[in-house]
Amino acid sequence: MKNKLFILVILVLSLSACATSPDRTKQALAKDRELPFRDASMMENSVTKYGISIAATRVEKSMQKEMFASNLESNGYISLLVTVTNNAPQKVLVRAHESLIVSGDLQVPQTDADRIKKKFRGKASVGPALGAPPPVYENLKKMMKDAVNTTFFKKSLREGILHPGQSVSGFVFFDKTSWPVGEKNLRVVFQTLRKLNNFEIDVPVE
């Protein structure tokens, strides 16, 4: 009887350790999820201007949980997955931080990903594993928060140069309370590098 009890205790401890191991937390799993690679010009409702194609899709709750380990929308944020493909002969700068929603005369700036990241870092917590010393579980919480940092950094649409033939994907976020009803477009700003001219592309979103 004692042997059976000992084996049961060992099994429970092992399962607790596995369930709370750093590489199995939902935050760590989300960090390692890669964005789907697609050519924006082949996507539904894409818009092409000056050889630059762009598509934007409002992200379903299931994908939010897969990519961010959280339902962003229930926490007050609309997320759009934006894909940009450069089929022009010259490289361009994607001025991602200037992206905004346009609906009639209304313009809604995006919410900075670093601000959202701080909110979800605070939600990253775990109870102490059975039999685990406090330093172990405190270290696990730190690793979960670090995973949240990496997730938002890697998956947000960031400013950068897009070379001919390249595609880039990333998320932009908007405060749900400011999200307009009716028809709306996501506006992304680009800059040519030869003459330093700016141009905008508007793409419809739901």
GROMACS .gro file of N, CA, C and O in nm, residues 9 56 83 95 145 178:
model
   24
    9VAL      N    1   0.215   0.969  -0.556
    9VAL     CA    2   0.271   1.102  -0.526
    9VAL      C    3   0.370   1.143  -0.632
    9VAL      O    4   0.370   1.258  -0.680
   56ALA      N    5  -0.600   4.294  -4.539
   56ALA     CA    6  -0.618   4.302  -4.394
   56ALA      C    7  -0.738   4.218  -4.354
   56ALA      O    8  -0.844   4.227  -4.417
   83THR      N    9  -0.116   4.181  -4.434
   83THR     CA   10  -0.014   4.121  -4.521
   83THR      C   11   0.018   4.219  -4.632
   83THR      O   12  -0.072   4.273  -4.696
   95ARG      N   13   0.568   5.218  -4.320
   95ARG     CA   14   0.559   5.303  -4.201
   95ARG      C   15   0.443   5.252  -4.113
   95ARG      O   16   0.338   5.315  -4.100
  145LYS      N   17   0.596   3.594  -1.871
  145LYS     CA   18   0.589   3.736  -1.905
  145LYS      C   19   0.685   3.769  -2.019
  145LYS      O   20   0.652   3.850  -2.108
  178SER      N   21  -1.332   5.249  -2.984
  178SER     CA   22  -1.318   5.348  -3.090
  178SER      C   23  -1.345   5.290  -3.228
  178SER      O   24  -1.337   5.362  -3.328
   0.00000   0.00000   0.00000
